[in-house]
């Protein structure tokens, strides 16, 4: 079934710079009622992309940041006491299924394992959400879309998506933008001139090359924007780099000292 866009785009569409055909892929997945998996490093723009597309399509967006204690009931809902009565309160996933729109589960691998069980009936041709506690079986409306994301770099034996879950989604892989595009994005987001942003992006690229060696994760575009914003506000570049690009990456004194030395060679 193909959907036709009926809701007007939001007048406040978050800025987003496409790296490829991901916007077209997202819109096609929505029209075809396909669940979508976004994978890529932290801070490369996955969440901004979902917000951009929701606003572009004029769809409500419900975002859930997954964590170790997130259980299926947090998504579907639970009975609560209100004024002496026990009432059922929908969770964010159930509300999205009832009303339509996008439900976005960020870092899905962080959630408890029972979450995947709840998602499975929504990610095949049934598109249903059984609510065992209320006895309801909700059918997702045509305008409902499930989007999940995760960072493959954080996966280990205990936190990974099973193939049976991954293969229920259309997937888009994200990465950081090419150097010139990232410079333009960081400059536009922070207000700092591109000439001053360029060495920050060059430093970030060198730090990203250390991922898997001295660092668990590289510098995100988000941190680059923070750093450039501090410099644009008048903070000395070396101080901004230290607090926005070095300190968030490591607590190890020796590694931090080496990164600061590298930063000093790039940021004059």
Short mmCIF file of C-alpha atoms in Angstrom, two decimals:
data_model
loop_
_atom_site.label_atom_id
_atom_site.label_comp_id
_atom_site.label_asym_id
_atom_site.label_seq_id
_atom_site.Cartn_x
_atom_site.Cartn_y
_atom_site.Cartn_z
CA UNK A 1 0.00 0.00 0.00
CA UNK A 2 1.31 3.44 -0.92
CA UNK A 3 0.62 6.42 1.28
CA UNK A 4 0.05 9.92 0.01
CA UNK A 5 1.39 12.80 2.08
CA UNK A 6 -1.65 14.63 3.44
CA UNK A 7 -0.22 16.51 6.43
CA UNK A 8 1.57 19.76 5.61
CA UNK A 9 5.28 19.87 6.49
CA UNK A 10 6.13 21.56 9.76
CA UNK A 11 7.23 25.18 9.29
CA UNK A 12 10.14 24.48 11.66
CA UNK A 13 12.03 21.70 9.93
CA UNK A 14 15.34 20.92 11.71
CA UNK A 15 18.30 21.57 9.45
CA UNK A 16 19.87 18.45 8.00
CA UNK A 17 22.54 17.95 5.33
CA UNK A 18 21.97 14.68 3.44
CA UNK A 19 24.99 12.49 2.83
CA UNK A 20 23.23 10.45 0.14
CA UNK A 21 19.75 9.20 -0.63
CA UNK A 22 18.69 8.66 3.00
CA UNK A 23 15.84 11.20 2.84
CA UNK A 24 14.33 9.47 -0.20
CA UNK A 25 14.81 6.06 1.43
CA UNK A 26 13.07 7.22 4.63
CA UNK A 27 10.11 8.66 2.76
CA UNK A 28 9.77 5.53 0.64
CA UNK A 29 9.88 3.30 3.74
CA UNK A 30 7.15 5.42 5.33
CA UNK A 31 4.96 5.25 2.22
CA UNK A 32 5.40 1.47 2.04
CA UNK A 33 4.83 1.06 5.81
CA UNK A 34 8.26 -0.47 6.42
CA UNK A 35 10.10 -0.30 9.76
CA UNK A 36 13.47 1.43 9.59
CA UNK A 37 16.80 0.77 11.32
CA UNK A 38 19.46 3.50 11.46
CA UNK A 39 22.99 2.48 12.40
CA UNK A 40 26.09 4.59 12.80
CA UNK A 41 28.48 6.20 15.27
CA UNK A 42 27.39 8.43 18.11
CA UNK A 43 26.68 12.02 17.13
CA UNK A 44 26.70 11.53 13.36
CA UNK A 45 23.17 12.89 12.89
CA UNK A 46 20.79 9.94 13.23
CA UNK A 47 18.45 11.64 15.70
CA UNK A 48 18.56 14.95 13.82
CA UNK A 49 17.70 13.04 10.64
CA UNK A 50 14.60 11.48 12.20
CA UNK A 51 13.44 14.88 13.51
CA UNK A 52 14.03 16.40 10.09
CA UNK A 53 12.03 13.73 8.30
CA UNK A 54 9.16 13.79 10.80
CA UNK A 55 8.83 17.54 10.33
CA UNK A 56 9.19 17.27 6.56
CA UNK A 57 6.40 14.67 6.40
CA UNK A 58 4.24 16.54 8.91
CA UNK A 59 4.15 13.55 11.28
CA UNK A 60 4.09 13.52 15.09
CA UNK A 61 7.33 12.21 16.56
CA UNK A 62 7.72 10.30 19.81
CA UNK A 63 11.35 9.71 20.81
CA UNK A 64 12.44 7.22 23.45
CA UNK A 65 16.06 7.12 24.63
CA UNK A 66 16.62 3.46 25.49
CA UNK A 67 18.59 2.42 28.58
CA UNK A 68 19.38 -0.67 30.62
CA UNK A 69 16.19 -0.49 32.68
CA UNK A 70 13.82 0.21 29.78
CA UNK A 71 11.28 -2.62 29.73
CA UNK A 72 8.46 -3.46 27.34
CA UNK A 73 5.92 -2.01 29.81
CA UNK A 74 7.65 1.38 29.57
CA UNK A 75 6.79 1.41 25.87
CA UNK A 76 3.36 -0.21 25.91
CA UNK A 77 1.92 1.20 29.15
CA UNK A 78 0.81 0.09 32.61
CA UNK A 79 -1.97 0.40 35.16
CA UNK A 80 -1.52 3.32 37.58
CA UNK A 81 -3.42 4.57 40.59
CA UNK A 82 -5.20 7.88 39.96
CA UNK A 83 -7.58 9.34 42.50
CA UNK A 84 -8.12 5.97 44.13
CA UNK A 85 -8.87 4.27 40.80
CA UNK A 86 -6.67 1.97 38.76
CA UNK A 87 -6.43 3.26 35.20
CA UNK A 88 -4.49 2.14 32.17
CA UNK A 89 -1.95 4.67 30.84
CA UNK A 90 -0.56 4.18 27.34
CA UNK A 91 3.20 4.20 26.85
CA UNK A 92 4.81 6.13 23.96
CA UNK A 93 4.76 3.17 21.57
CA UNK A 94 1.09 2.44 22.22
CA UNK A 95 0.14 6.12 21.78
CA UNK A 96 1.95 6.21 18.44
CA UNK A 97 0.19 3.04 17.29
CA UNK A 98 -3.20 4.39 18.32
CA UNK A 99 -2.74 7.87 16.86
CA UNK A 100 -0.20 7.42 14.05
CA UNK A 101 3.15 9.11 13.58
CA UNK A 102 6.74 8.05 14.11
CA UNK A 103 7.93 6.21 17.20
CA UNK A 104 11.74 6.48 17.39
CA UNK A 105 13.66 4.19 19.75
CA UNK A 106 17.18 5.58 20.08
CA UNK A 107 19.97 3.08 20.91
CA UNK A 108 17.60 0.11 20.89
CA UNK A 109 20.32 -2.34 21.99
CA UNK A 110 20.45 -0.65 25.39
CA UNK A 111 16.88 -1.72 26.20
CA UNK A 112 15.96 -4.96 27.95
CA UNK A 113 15.45 -8.06 25.80
CA UNK A 114 11.68 -8.15 26.26
CA UNK A 115 11.41 -4.96 24.18
CA UNK A 116 12.30 -6.85 20.98
CA UNK A 117 9.49 -9.32 21.63
CA UNK A 118 6.97 -6.46 21.72
CA UNK A 119 8.33 -4.96 18.49
CA UNK A 120 8.24 -8.12 16.40
CA UNK A 121 4.47 -8.10 15.61
CA UNK A 122 4.78 -4.46 14.53
CA UNK A 123 7.65 -5.16 12.14
CA UNK A 124 6.09 -7.75 9.87
CA UNK A 125 3.00 -7.85 7.69
CA UNK A 126 0.70 -8.01 10.75
CA UNK A 127 1.62 -4.51 12.03
CA UNK A 128 -0.14 -5.18 15.32
CA UNK A 129 0.60 -4.41 18.96
CA UNK A 130 -0.89 -6.95 21.38
CA UNK A 131 -1.51 -5.51 24.87
CA UNK A 132 -1.72 -8.53 27.15
CA UNK A 133 -2.68 -6.50 30.22
CA UNK A 134 -5.73 -4.92 28.59
CA UNK A 135 -6.59 -7.73 26.19
CA UNK A 136 -6.39 -5.36 23.21
CA UNK A 137 -4.76 -6.05 19.88
CA UNK A 138 -4.04 -2.72 18.19
CA UNK A 139 -3.60 -2.48 14.44
CA UNK A 140 -1.13 0.19 13.41
CA UNK A 141 -2.71 2.84 11.17
CA UNK A 142 -1.20 3.54 7.74
CA UNK A 143 0.57 6.64 9.07
CA UNK A 144 2.44 4.78 11.82
CA UNK A 145 6.18 4.16 11.41
CA UNK A 146 8.67 2.47 13.73
CA UNK A 147 12.26 3.71 13.59
CA UNK A 148 15.09 2.38 15.74
CA UNK A 149 18.78 3.22 15.90
CA UNK A 150 21.96 1.86 17.39
CA UNK A 151 25.71 2.32 17.31
CA UNK A 152 27.41 -0.87 16.01
CA UNK A 153 30.65 0.26 17.65
CA UNK A 154 29.16 -0.28 21.10
CA UNK A 155 27.98 -3.80 20.41
CA UNK A 156 29.31 -6.73 22.41
CA UNK A 157 28.15 -10.25 23.18
CA UNK A 158 25.65 -8.97 25.73
CA UNK A 159 24.30 -6.01 23.75
CA UNK A 160 23.54 -6.70 20.13
CA UNK A 161 20.53 -7.02 17.88
CA UNK A 162 19.68 -10.59 17.04
CA UNK A 163 19.53 -11.40 13.32
CA UNK A 164 15.86 -12.28 13.77
CA UNK A 165 15.27 -8.68 14.87
CA UNK A 166 17.63 -6.92 12.46
CA UNK A 167 16.09 -8.64 9.46
CA UNK A 168 12.69 -7.17 10.23
CA UNK A 169 13.93 -3.68 9.32
CA UNK A 170 15.05 -1.77 6.29
CA UNK A 171 18.45 -0.37 7.31
CA UNK A 172 20.37 2.81 6.54
CA UNK A 173 24.01 3.16 7.57
CA UNK A 174 25.20 6.58 8.71
CA UNK A 175 28.70 8.00 9.01
CA UNK A 176 30.27 11.40 9.43
CA UNK A 177 30.03 13.81 6.51
CA UNK A 178 32.96 14.45 4.16
CA UNK A 179 35.33 17.10 5.48
CA UNK A 180 34.05 20.07 3.46
CA UNK A 181 30.41 19.23 4.20
CA UNK A 182 31.09 18.82 7.91
CA UNK A 183 32.86 22.18 8.00
CA UNK A 184 29.82 23.83 6.43
CA UNK A 185 27.40 22.14 8.86
CA UNK A 186 29.41 22.99 11.97
CA UNK A 187 29.83 26.58 10.80
CA UNK A 188 26.10 26.97 10.13
CA UNK A 189 25.14 25.39 13.48
CA UNK A 190 27.62 27.35 15.60
CA UNK A 191 27.99 30.65 13.78
CA UNK A 192 31.77 30.29 13.66
CA UNK A 193 33.42 31.13 10.34
CA UNK A 194 34.33 28.16 8.16
CA UNK A 195 38.00 29.15 8.19
CA UNK A 196 38.07 28.73 11.97
CA UNK A 197 35.99 25.55 11.87
CA UNK A 198 38.30 23.82 9.37
CA UNK A 199 41.12 23.01 11.85
CA UNK A 200 38.56 21.71 14.36
CA UNK A 201 37.18 19.28 11.78
CA UNK A 202 40.71 18.23 10.82
CA UNK A 203 41.47 17.50 14.48
CA UNK A 204 38.23 15.54 14.80
CA UNK A 205 39.14 13.39 11.80
CA UNK A 206 42.53 12.59 13.31
CA UNK A 207 40.92 11.70 16.64
CA UNK A 208 38.38 9.47 14.90
CA UNK A 209 41.27 7.55 13.36
CA UNK A 210 42.24 6.52 16.92
CA UNK A 211 38.90 4.80 17.55
CA UNK A 212 39.47 1.22 18.58
CA UNK A 213 43.03 1.96 19.67
CA UNK A 214 43.38 4.63 22.33
CA UNK A 215 39.73 5.70 22.17
CA UNK A 216 36.43 3.84 22.39
CA UNK A 217 34.67 6.48 20.29
CA UNK A 218 35.69 9.37 18.08
CA UNK A 219 34.63 13.02 18.19
CA UNK A 220 31.02 13.45 17.13
CA UNK A 221 29.75 16.25 14.93
CA UNK A 222 27.70 17.27 17.97
CA UNK A 223 30.88 17.87 19.99
CA UNK A 224 32.35 19.81 17.09
CA UNK A 225 29.34 22.13 17.14
CA UNK A 226 29.73 22.57 20.92
CA UNK A 227 33.41 23.41 20.50
CA UNK A 228 32.81 25.88 17.68
CA UNK A 229 29.99 27.51 19.66
CA UNK A 230 32.32 28.07 22.61
CA UNK A 231 34.92 29.64 20.35
CA UNK A 232 32.29 31.80 18.67
CA UNK A 233 31.26 32.99 22.16
CA UNK A 234 34.83 34.13 22.84
CA UNK A 235 36.51 31.17 24.57
CA UNK A 236 40.11 30.54 23.60
CA UNK A 237 40.29 27.78 20.96
CA UNK A 238 42.61 25.55 22.99
CA UNK A 239 40.33 25.78 26.03
CA UNK A 240 37.28 25.04 23.89
CA UNK A 241 39.01 22.04 22.29
CA UNK A 242 40.05 20.69 25.67
CA UNK A 243 36.59 20.84 27.28
CA UNK A 244 34.49 19.96 24.20
CA UNK A 245 36.68 17.57 22.19
CA UNK A 246 39.23 16.00 24.54
CA UNK A 247 37.75 15.69 28.03
CA UNK A 248 34.52 13.99 26.84
CA UNK A 249 36.54 11.25 25.10
CA UNK A 250 38.66 9.85 27.92
CA UNK A 251 39.39 9.88 31.64
CA UNK A 252 42.84 8.33 31.25
CA UNK A 253 45.53 10.93 32.09
CA UNK A 254 48.11 9.50 29.67
CA UNK A 255 45.65 9.31 26.79
CA UNK A 256 44.32 12.78 27.54
CA UNK A 257 47.84 14.21 27.53
CA UNK A 258 48.57 12.59 24.17
CA UNK A 259 45.34 13.93 22.70
CA UNK A 260 46.08 17.43 23.97
CA UNK A 261 49.51 17.24 22.35
CA UNK A 262 47.88 16.21 19.08
CA UNK A 263 45.38 19.06 19.41
CA UNK A 264 48.20 21.54 20.00
CA UNK A 265 49.82 20.51 16.75
CA UNK A 266 46.60 21.13 14.80
CA UNK A 267 45.01 24.09 16.61
CA UNK A 268 47.30 27.11 16.53
#
